[in-house]
Coordinates of C-alpha atoms in Angstrom, one line a residue:
M1 CA -3.1 -8.4 42.2
L2 CA -0.2 -10.3 40.6
N3 CA -1.6 -13.7 41.8
V4 CA -5.0 -12.6 40.3
R5 CA -3.4 -12.0 37.0
R6 CA -1.5 -15.3 37.2
R7 CA -4.7 -17.1 37.8
V8 CA -6.5 -15.5 35.0
W9 CA -3.9 -16.0 32.5
A10 CA -3.4 -19.7 33.6
G11 CA -7.2 -20.1 33.0
V12 CA -7.0 -18.6 29.6
L13 CA -4.1 -20.9 28.8
S14 CA -5.8 -24.0 30.2
V15 CA -9.0 -23.3 28.1
M16 CA -6.8 -22.9 24.9
A17 CA -4.9 -26.2 25.8
A18 CA -8.1 -28.1 25.0
W19 CA -7.3 -27.6 21.4
P20 CA -9.3 -29.3 18.6
G21 CA -7.3 -31.7 16.5
L22 CA -5.4 -29.9 13.8
T23 CA -5.8 -31.2 10.4
A24 CA -3.0 -32.5 8.2
E25 CA -1.6 -29.9 6.0
E26 CA 1.3 -29.6 3.6
A27 CA 4.0 -27.5 5.1
V28 CA 4.6 -24.0 3.5
N29 CA 8.4 -23.3 3.0
I30 CA 8.9 -19.8 4.3
G31 CA 12.8 -19.9 4.3
G32 CA 13.9 -16.9 5.9
R33 CA 11.3 -14.5 4.7
R34 CA 9.4 -12.0 6.8
E35 CA 5.8 -13.1 7.2
L36 CA 3.1 -10.6 7.9
F37 CA -0.5 -11.3 9.2
V38 CA -2.1 -9.3 6.4
D39 CA -4.3 -12.4 5.5
R40 CA -4.9 -15.9 6.7
A41 CA -2.4 -17.5 4.3
L42 CA -0.4 -19.1 7.1
I43 CA -2.8 -19.4 9.9
G44 CA -4.0 -22.6 10.8
K45 CA -6.4 -22.2 13.8
T46 CA -7.1 -19.3 16.3
A47 CA -9.0 -19.4 19.7
G48 CA -10.1 -17.0 22.3
D49 CA -10.6 -13.4 21.9
L50 CA -8.2 -12.9 18.8
R51 CA -8.8 -11.4 15.4
L52 CA -7.1 -10.0 12.4
A53 CA -7.2 -6.2 12.9
L54 CA -6.6 -3.6 10.2
H55 CA -4.6 -0.7 11.2
H56 CA -4.8 2.8 9.8
P57 CA -2.1 5.2 8.8
E58 CA -1.7 8.4 11.1
R59 CA -2.2 11.8 9.5
R60 CA 1.1 13.9 9.7
E61 CA 1.8 17.3 7.9
I62 CA 0.9 18.7 4.5
V63 CA 4.2 18.4 2.7
L64 CA 3.4 20.1 -0.6
E65 CA 0.7 22.2 -2.2
T66 CA 0.5 22.1 -5.9
D67 CA 0.0 25.9 -6.3
K68 CA 2.2 26.6 -9.3
P69 CA 0.5 28.2 -12.5
W70 CA 1.5 24.7 -14.3
E71 CA 0.0 22.6 -11.3
G72 CA -3.6 23.1 -10.0
N73 CA -6.5 21.6 -8.1
A74 CA -6.6 18.1 -10.1
S75 CA -2.9 16.9 -9.2
G76 CA -3.4 13.1 -9.3
Y77 CA -1.7 9.8 -10.1
Q78 CA 1.4 10.4 -8.1
S79 CA 4.3 8.2 -7.5
V80 CA 6.9 8.5 -4.6
L81 CA 10.1 6.4 -4.2
Y82 CA 13.6 6.7 -2.9
A83 CA 16.8 6.3 -4.9
D84 CA 20.3 7.9 -4.9
G85 CA 20.0 9.3 -1.3
K86 CA 16.8 11.2 -1.9
Y87 CA 13.0 10.9 -1.9
R88 CA 11.3 11.6 -5.3
M89 CA 7.8 12.4 -6.3
Y90 CA 6.1 12.4 -9.7
Y91 CA 2.7 14.2 -9.9
R92 CA 0.4 15.5 -12.5
G93 CA 0.1 19.1 -13.1
M94 CA -3.6 19.8 -14.0
N95 CA -6.3 22.0 -12.9
Y96 CA -10.3 21.8 -13.2
G97 CA -11.8 25.0 -14.1
K98 CA -15.5 26.4 -14.3
G99 CA -16.2 24.0 -17.1
M100 CA -15.7 21.0 -14.6
G101 CA -17.9 22.8 -11.9
V102 CA -15.2 24.5 -9.9
S103 CA -16.4 28.1 -9.2
D104 CA -13.7 29.1 -6.8
T105 CA -10.6 28.5 -9.0
T106 CA -8.6 31.3 -10.7
V107 CA -6.0 29.1 -12.3
E108 CA -5.9 29.5 -15.9
D109 CA -6.5 26.4 -18.0
H110 CA -3.3 24.9 -19.3
E111 CA -1.9 21.7 -20.9
W112 CA -1.4 18.5 -18.5
V113 CA 2.2 18.1 -17.5
L114 CA 4.2 15.7 -15.4
C115 CA 5.9 17.4 -12.5
Y116 CA 8.9 16.3 -10.2
A117 CA 9.8 17.2 -6.6
E118 CA 12.5 15.8 -4.4
S119 CA 13.2 15.6 -0.5
A120 CA 16.1 14.9 1.9
D121 CA 13.8 13.5 4.6
G122 CA 10.4 12.7 3.0
I123 CA 8.9 15.9 4.7
R124 CA 10.3 19.0 3.2
W125 CA 10.0 18.9 -0.5
T126 CA 11.5 21.2 -3.2
R127 CA 10.7 21.6 -6.8
P128 CA 13.9 21.9 -8.6
E129 CA 14.1 24.2 -11.8
L130 CA 15.0 21.5 -14.3
G131 CA 15.1 23.6 -17.5
I132 CA 13.5 20.6 -19.4
C133 CA 10.0 22.1 -20.5
D134 CA 8.7 25.4 -21.5
F135 CA 5.7 26.9 -19.6
H136 CA 4.2 30.3 -20.9
G137 CA 7.9 31.3 -22.1
S138 CA 10.0 30.1 -19.2
S139 CA 11.7 26.6 -18.6
A140 CA 12.3 27.6 -14.8
N141 CA 9.9 25.0 -13.5
N142 CA 9.9 21.3 -12.4
I143 CA 8.0 19.9 -15.4
I144 CA 9.7 16.7 -16.7
L145 CA 7.1 15.8 -19.5
N146 CA 4.7 17.7 -21.6
G147 CA 2.3 16.7 -24.4
A148 CA 4.8 17.5 -27.2
M149 CA 7.4 15.0 -25.6
V150 CA 5.0 11.9 -25.6
K151 CA 3.4 12.2 -29.0
P152 CA 2.3 10.3 -30.9
F153 CA 2.2 7.7 -28.0
A154 CA -0.2 9.7 -25.8
A155 CA -2.2 12.7 -25.8
N156 CA -0.7 13.9 -22.6
P157 CA 1.4 12.7 -19.6
A158 CA -1.5 12.7 -17.2
C159 CA -1.8 9.0 -16.4
T160 CA 1.6 7.9 -15.5
A161 CA 3.4 6.0 -12.8
V162 CA 7.3 5.9 -12.1
F163 CA 9.3 2.9 -10.5
I164 CA 12.7 1.7 -10.2
D165 CA 13.2 -1.6 -12.2
T166 CA 14.8 -3.9 -9.8
N167 CA 15.2 -6.6 -12.6
P168 CA 18.8 -7.7 -12.2
A169 CA 19.0 -7.8 -15.9
C170 CA 17.8 -4.1 -16.4
P171 CA 20.5 -2.1 -18.0
A172 CA 21.6 1.0 -15.6
D173 CA 20.5 3.6 -18.0
Q174 CA 17.0 2.3 -17.9
R175 CA 16.5 1.7 -14.2
F176 CA 13.8 4.2 -13.9
K177 CA 10.8 3.4 -15.8
L178 CA 7.6 5.5 -16.5
V179 CA 4.5 4.0 -17.3
L180 CA 2.6 6.1 -19.9
T181 CA -1.0 5.6 -20.7
N182 CA -3.0 6.5 -23.9
E183 CA -6.7 6.5 -22.9
D184 CA -8.0 7.5 -26.4
R185 CA -9.9 4.6 -27.6
K186 CA -10.1 6.2 -31.1
D187 CA -6.4 5.9 -31.3
A188 CA -6.4 2.3 -32.4
E189 CA -2.6 2.2 -32.9
H190 CA -1.5 3.6 -29.5
F191 CA -4.3 3.0 -27.3
G192 CA -2.9 1.2 -24.1
V193 CA 0.1 1.3 -22.0
H194 CA 3.6 2.4 -23.0
V195 CA 6.8 2.6 -21.2
M196 CA 9.5 5.0 -21.0
A197 CA 12.9 4.8 -19.4
S198 CA 15.6 7.0 -17.7
E199 CA 19.0 6.8 -16.0
D200 CA 18.4 9.6 -13.6
G201 CA 14.7 9.7 -12.9
V202 CA 14.3 13.0 -14.6
H203 CA 15.0 12.8 -18.2
F204 CA 12.8 10.2 -19.9
T205 CA 12.7 8.6 -23.5
M206 CA 10.5 6.1 -25.2
L207 CA 11.8 2.5 -24.4
T208 CA 9.9 1.1 -27.4
K209 CA 7.8 2.5 -30.1
K210 CA 5.0 -0.1 -29.6
R211 CA 2.5 -0.3 -26.8
C212 CA 3.1 -3.3 -24.4
I213 CA -0.6 -3.5 -23.1
S214 CA -3.8 -3.1 -25.0
D215 CA -6.6 -4.9 -23.3
G216 CA -7.9 -2.7 -20.7
M217 CA -9.5 0.8 -20.3
F218 CA -6.5 2.8 -18.9
D219 CA -8.3 5.9 -17.7
S220 CA -6.6 5.6 -14.4
Q221 CA -3.0 5.2 -12.8
N222 CA -1.9 1.8 -14.3
T223 CA 1.2 0.2 -12.8
I224 CA 4.2 -2.0 -13.6
F225 CA 6.9 -3.4 -11.5
W226 CA 9.5 -6.2 -11.4
D227 CA 8.3 -9.0 -9.1
P228 CA 11.3 -10.6 -7.5
A229 CA 9.5 -13.6 -6.3
A230 CA 8.0 -14.6 -9.8
K231 CA 11.0 -13.2 -11.6
K232 CA 8.6 -11.4 -14.0
Y233 CA 7.1 -7.9 -14.7
R234 CA 3.7 -7.6 -13.2
A235 CA 1.0 -5.2 -14.7
Y236 CA -2.1 -3.7 -13.0
Y237 CA -4.3 -1.7 -15.1
R238 CA -8.0 -0.5 -15.1
Y239 CA -11.1 -2.3 -16.8
F240 CA -14.8 -2.3 -16.2
R241 CA -16.1 -5.4 -14.7
D242 CA -19.6 -6.1 -16.6
G243 CA -18.7 -3.6 -19.4
F244 CA -18.1 -0.2 -20.0
P245 CA -19.3 2.4 -19.0
Q246 CA -21.9 1.0 -16.4
G247 CA -19.7 -1.7 -15.0
I248 CA -17.8 -1.6 -11.7
R249 CA -14.4 -0.2 -11.8
D250 CA -12.0 -3.0 -11.3
I251 CA -8.4 -4.2 -12.1
M252 CA -6.8 -6.4 -14.6
T253 CA -3.4 -8.1 -14.5
S254 CA -0.7 -9.5 -16.7
A255 CA 2.8 -11.0 -16.0
S256 CA 5.7 -11.2 -18.5
E257 CA 9.4 -11.4 -18.6
D258 CA 9.7 -8.7 -21.2
I259 CA 8.3 -5.3 -20.0
A260 CA 7.9 -4.4 -23.7
S261 CA 5.2 -7.0 -24.4
F262 CA 2.5 -8.4 -22.1
P263 CA 0.0 -11.3 -22.8
P264 CA -3.6 -10.6 -22.4
G265 CA -4.5 -9.9 -18.9
K266 CA -7.1 -11.5 -16.6
P267 CA -9.1 -10.0 -14.0
V268 CA -7.8 -9.8 -10.6
A269 CA -10.0 -12.4 -8.4
R270 CA -11.4 -11.2 -5.0
E271 CA -13.8 -13.1 -2.9
Q272 CA -14.6 -10.3 -0.5
G273 CA -16.3 -7.0 -1.6
K274 CA -17.0 -7.6 -5.2
E275 CA -19.4 -4.8 -5.3
H276 CA -16.8 -2.2 -4.4
A277 CA -15.6 0.1 -7.3
L278 CA -11.7 0.3 -7.2
Y279 CA -10.7 3.5 -9.1
T280 CA -6.8 2.7 -9.0
N281 CA -4.7 -0.2 -8.0
Q282 CA -1.5 1.0 -6.5
M283 CA -0.2 -2.7 -6.5
Q284 CA 3.4 -3.1 -5.4
P285 CA 5.8 -5.7 -3.7
Y286 CA 6.1 -4.7 0.0
Y287 CA 9.7 -3.9 0.3
R288 CA 10.3 -5.6 3.7
A289 CA 8.6 -8.8 2.3
P290 CA 8.6 -8.6 -1.4
H291 CA 6.8 -12.0 -1.9
I292 CA 3.7 -10.2 -0.7
I293 CA 2.2 -7.7 -2.9
L294 CA 0.2 -4.9 -1.5
G295 CA -2.3 -2.5 -3.0
F296 CA -3.8 0.7 -1.9
P297 CA -6.6 1.5 -4.2
M298 CA -8.8 4.6 -4.0
R299 CA -12.3 3.3 -3.6
Y300 CA -15.0 5.0 -5.6
C301 CA -18.5 5.2 -3.9
D302 CA -21.4 7.1 -5.5
R303 CA -24.2 7.8 -3.0
G304 CA -26.6 8.4 -5.9
T305 CA -29.2 11.1 -6.9
N306 CA -31.3 10.4 -3.8
A307 CA -28.4 11.4 -1.6
W308 CA -29.1 15.0 -2.0
A309 CA -32.1 14.7 0.2
W310 CA -30.1 13.2 2.9
P311 CA -28.9 15.7 5.7
A312 CA -25.6 13.8 5.8
L313 CA -24.6 14.9 2.2
S314 CA -25.3 18.4 2.8
A315 CA -23.4 18.3 6.0
L316 CA -20.2 17.3 4.2
P317 CA -17.5 19.9 3.5
G318 CA -17.7 22.3 0.7
V319 CA -21.4 21.7 -0.1
E320 CA -21.5 24.7 -2.4
N321 CA -18.6 23.3 -4.6
R322 CA -20.3 19.8 -4.4
Q323 CA -23.5 21.3 -5.8
A324 CA -21.5 23.3 -8.6
R325 CA -19.7 20.1 -9.7
S326 CA -23.0 18.1 -9.8
A327 CA -24.4 20.5 -12.6
K328 CA -21.7 18.9 -14.7
S329 CA -22.6 15.3 -13.6
N330 CA -24.5 14.4 -10.6
R331 CA -21.9 11.9 -9.5
Y332 CA -19.4 14.6 -9.4
G333 CA -21.2 15.8 -6.3
T334 CA -22.5 12.6 -4.7
A335 CA -19.4 10.4 -5.2
V336 CA -16.8 10.2 -2.3
T337 CA -13.6 8.3 -2.1
D338 CA -11.4 6.6 0.3
G339 CA -8.4 4.2 0.5
V340 CA -8.6 0.6 1.0
L341 CA -5.9 -2.3 1.3
L342 CA -5.4 -5.2 -1.0
V343 CA -3.2 -8.3 -0.4
S344 CA -1.9 -10.7 -2.8
R345 CA 0.7 -13.6 -2.5
D346 CA 0.4 -14.7 -6.3
G347 CA -0.3 -11.5 -8.2
E348 CA -3.7 -12.7 -9.3
N349 CA -5.9 -13.4 -6.2
V350 CA -6.4 -10.7 -3.7
R351 CA -7.8 -10.1 -0.1
L352 CA -9.7 -6.9 -0.1
W353 CA -10.0 -5.4 3.3
E354 CA -13.5 -3.9 3.0
E355 CA -13.2 -1.4 5.9
A356 CA -11.4 1.6 4.8
F357 CA -7.6 1.7 5.3
M358 CA -7.7 5.5 5.0
R359 CA -10.8 7.2 5.8
P360 CA -11.8 10.7 4.6
G361 CA -11.5 12.0 8.1
P362 CA -12.8 14.8 10.3
R363 CA -11.6 18.0 8.5
A364 CA -14.2 20.8 8.1
R365 CA -12.9 21.6 4.6
E366 CA -11.0 20.1 1.6
S367 CA -12.1 16.7 2.5
W368 CA -14.8 14.0 1.4
V369 CA -14.3 14.9 -2.3
Y370 CA -14.4 12.6 -5.2
G371 CA -10.5 12.4 -5.7
D372 CA -9.3 12.9 -2.2
N373 CA -7.7 10.1 -0.3
F374 CA -5.8 8.9 -3.4
I375 CA -2.6 7.1 -1.9
F376 CA 0.4 7.5 -3.9
W377 CA 1.9 4.5 -5.7
G378 CA 5.0 3.7 -3.5
L379 CA 5.9 3.3 0.2
V380 CA 9.0 4.8 1.6
E381 CA 10.8 4.4 5.0
T382 CA 11.4 7.6 6.8
A383 CA 12.8 8.5 10.5
S384 CA 10.2 8.2 13.0
H385 CA 8.3 11.4 13.9
L386 CA 9.1 10.4 17.6
G387 CA 12.8 10.9 17.1
D388 CA 14.0 7.9 19.1
A389 CA 11.6 5.3 17.8
P390 CA 12.3 3.0 15.0
N391 CA 11.8 4.2 11.5
E392 CA 8.3 4.1 10.1
I393 CA 6.5 3.9 6.7
S394 CA 5.5 7.0 5.2
L395 CA 2.5 7.1 2.8
Y396 CA 1.3 10.3 0.8
S397 CA -2.3 11.1 -0.3
T398 CA -4.4 13.9 -1.8
E399 CA -6.5 16.5 -0.1
G400 CA -8.4 19.5 -1.5
Y401 CA -9.0 17.7 -4.8
W402 CA -11.4 19.2 -7.4
E403 CA -11.7 22.7 -5.6
G404 CA -9.9 26.0 -5.2
N405 CA -6.5 26.4 -6.9
S406 CA -4.5 23.5 -5.6
T407 CA -4.2 19.9 -4.3
K408 CA -2.6 19.4 -0.9
I409 CA -0.4 16.5 -0.3
R410 CA -0.3 15.1 3.0
R411 CA 2.0 12.7 4.6
S412 CA 0.8 9.7 6.9
T413 CA 2.8 7.2 8.7
L414 CA 2.4 3.5 9.9
R415 CA 4.7 1.4 11.8
L416 CA 6.9 -1.0 9.8
D417 CA 4.9 -4.1 8.8
G418 CA 2.0 -2.3 10.6
F419 CA -0.9 -2.9 8.0
V420 CA -2.6 -5.7 9.9
S421 CA -2.0 -7.5 13.1
A422 CA -3.1 -10.5 14.9
Q423 CA -4.7 -8.8 18.0
A424 CA -5.9 -10.1 21.2
S425 CA -7.9 -8.2 23.8
A426 CA -7.0 -8.4 27.6
A427 CA -9.2 -11.7 27.7
G428 CA -6.5 -13.4 25.6
G429 CA -6.4 -15.3 22.5
E430 CA -4.1 -17.5 20.4
L431 CA -3.0 -18.5 16.9
V432 CA -1.4 -21.5 15.5
T433 CA 0.1 -21.5 12.2
K434 CA 0.0 -23.9 9.5
P435 CA 3.0 -26.2 9.2
L436 CA 6.1 -24.2 8.2
I437 CA 9.5 -24.9 7.0
F438 CA 12.0 -22.2 7.9
A439 CA 15.7 -21.6 7.3
G440 CA 17.9 -19.9 10.0
T441 CA 18.8 -20.2 13.6
A442 CA 16.7 -17.6 15.4
L443 CA 13.1 -16.3 15.5
S444 CA 12.1 -12.6 15.8
I445 CA 8.8 -11.0 15.9
N446 CA 7.3 -7.5 15.4
F447 CA 4.7 -6.8 18.2
E448 CA 3.6 -4.2 20.8
T449 CA 1.6 -4.9 24.1
G450 CA -0.2 -2.9 26.7
G451 CA 1.5 -2.6 30.3
P452 CA 0.3 -5.8 31.7
G453 CA 0.0 -7.5 28.2
E454 CA 2.2 -10.2 26.8
L455 CA 3.0 -12.7 24.3
R456 CA 4.4 -16.2 24.5
V457 CA 5.6 -18.3 21.7
E458 CA 5.7 -22.2 21.3
I459 CA 7.0 -24.4 18.6
Q460 CA 5.1 -27.6 17.9
D461 CA 5.5 -30.5 15.4
P462 CA 3.0 -30.7 12.5
D463 CA 0.3 -32.5 14.6
G464 CA 0.4 -29.7 17.3
K465 CA 2.4 -31.4 19.8
P466 CA 4.7 -29.0 21.7
L467 CA 8.5 -29.7 21.3
P468 CA 10.6 -30.3 24.1
G469 CA 12.4 -27.2 25.3
F470 CA 10.1 -24.9 23.0
T471 CA 6.8 -25.2 25.0
L472 CA 4.9 -22.2 26.4
D473 CA 6.2 -23.0 29.9
D474 CA 9.7 -23.1 28.5
G475 CA 9.4 -19.7 27.0
F476 CA 9.8 -16.2 28.6
P477 CA 6.8 -13.8 28.6
I478 CA 7.3 -11.0 26.0
F479 CA 6.0 -7.5 26.4
G480 CA 7.0 -4.1 25.2
D481 CA 7.0 -2.7 21.5
H482 CA 9.6 -3.9 19.3
I483 CA 10.0 -4.2 15.5
D484 CA 12.5 -7.1 15.6
F485 CA 12.6 -8.8 19.1
P486 CA 14.4 -12.1 19.5
V487 CA 12.3 -15.1 21.0
A488 CA 14.1 -17.3 23.5
W489 CA 13.3 -20.2 25.6
K490 CA 14.8 -21.0 29.0
R491 CA 16.9 -23.9 28.2
K492 CA 17.3 -23.3 24.4
G493 CA 18.1 -19.6 24.5
T494 CA 17.4 -18.1 20.9
D495 CA 18.8 -21.0 18.8
V496 CA 16.2 -22.9 16.8
G497 CA 18.7 -24.1 14.3
A498 CA 18.1 -27.7 15.2
L499 CA 14.6 -27.3 13.8
A500 CA 15.5 -25.7 10.3
G501 CA 14.3 -27.5 7.4
K502 CA 11.8 -29.6 9.4
P503 CA 8.0 -29.0 9.5
V504 CA 6.8 -27.2 12.4
R505 CA 4.0 -25.0 13.6
L506 CA 4.2 -21.8 15.6
R507 CA 1.8 -21.1 18.6
F508 CA 1.5 -17.6 19.7
T509 CA -0.6 -16.8 22.8
L510 CA -1.4 -13.1 23.1
R511 CA -3.0 -10.8 25.7
D512 CA -3.6 -7.3 25.2
A513 CA -1.1 -7.4 22.4
D514 CA -0.7 -7.1 18.5
L515 CA 1.5 -9.4 16.5
Y516 CA 2.3 -8.0 13.1
A517 CA 5.1 -10.3 11.7
F518 CA 7.6 -12.8 12.3
Q519 CA 10.9 -14.0 10.7
F520 CA 13.4 -16.7 11.0
G521 CA 17.0 -15.7 10.3
G522 CA 20.7 -15.7 11.5
A523 CA 21.9 -15.6 15.1
V524 CA 20.4 -12.6 17.0
N525 CA 22.9 -9.7 17.5
A526 CA 25.0 -9.2 20.6
A527 CA 22.7 -6.6 22.1
A528 CA 19.6 -8.9 21.7
S529 CA 21.5 -11.8 23.2
A530 CA 22.2 -9.7 26.2
V531 CA 18.7 -9.6 27.0
Y532 CA 18.8 -13.3 28.1
K533 CA 22.1 -13.3 30.0

């Protein structure tokens, strides 16, 4: 059996060795950055049975239910972050009643508020009694903003996003920022985006009295963050392509060194899936590779009036509520939402992965509703649910929106860097990068294989010629499942320092394997070096 496997793999490699001439390309200076295969930006050529494969977060537990009297079934526009030793969540307290077609709610109508929760592990969340805002005669609640606190800048704090300002010049007492939206087009002075600031992430005050953005529509969650690669603030906000209200929901962007004033924005450019309506944007630098901006928009899809005649619509969960909502507006019953992935390397041009990143799922209730699968702004790293596995990424999203008395908040997880992989079947495939210039003395990869699967790594010159000592035959077969695995060659070990600063290509051959990311850096640690002794 082993000899058969060797012959099959040798055949795959011999086919791949007949590589068409690589075109001359300008080398990309990646320095010591971690690079992900979330797009084709660094890919020169592929061959064999290899593709870029979108991965999906795995559903975990419900971590919070917005069932307090000041919360409700329309808790949306949430943000999650980690700061000062705890996870923090910001979410809207809001309820849709009978006037919005929800026949089974018993929550009384109330003003829209912004709520705060915190957690030590990202799983068990508590609502601290903050004593900031009065609700029905008591301040024993977790409300941090109400309508009175944001007037005259906005009618309510419903459309907000909270982030940590990582600008090195940001004053310490302003490190938490809150993006506040005024979506009232009749309020000519305040319509647009405003910014609040806080030292502790709980008590916020207005940063300036003037809006910083005014050229969008804003009836969504609009985001701002410090882009460490561009050394500017980036803003992403709602607009309607081809005009309001019949146009397609889409995203505008603007960049500024001053968070208090942004120039007029421009539409985010996407080549794929221009017909898809993006309700939110959720754009953010990926914290392990901040030169890459990832977005997790909630995609809006209205199946249309004719869908009522289709068996599939009536088979969706909660058909009675769906029909009741449609009496207010047909789309409230026929629209569904899922989560998708956006990728950008310059902040203005994006790759939209048209397949769903987060599907509505198989639940028989509280799913497939307009407003479900809203992925929160923010990614956080948490301990693995497997206990002794590496940390994983936690994402949070909504379920049970627009029905009953509350919204459910579910945690989902993804391996570190695990959004997209270069994936090869058992038949084998390979990938050669564009010419790269790196800094460092060692190469590590994030990958996983099946039992008989493996990867091999070769370093080539810009013309695609294998470099002595770094060929496929010089390398060790790599298999297993690791986040940062050091690549070594038989004569060179892990040391690639002699090639630093020079244009090279990386050639990866894969069989029953996924390659998520690679990174050049310093010398590998002692434990990793021991693997090759």
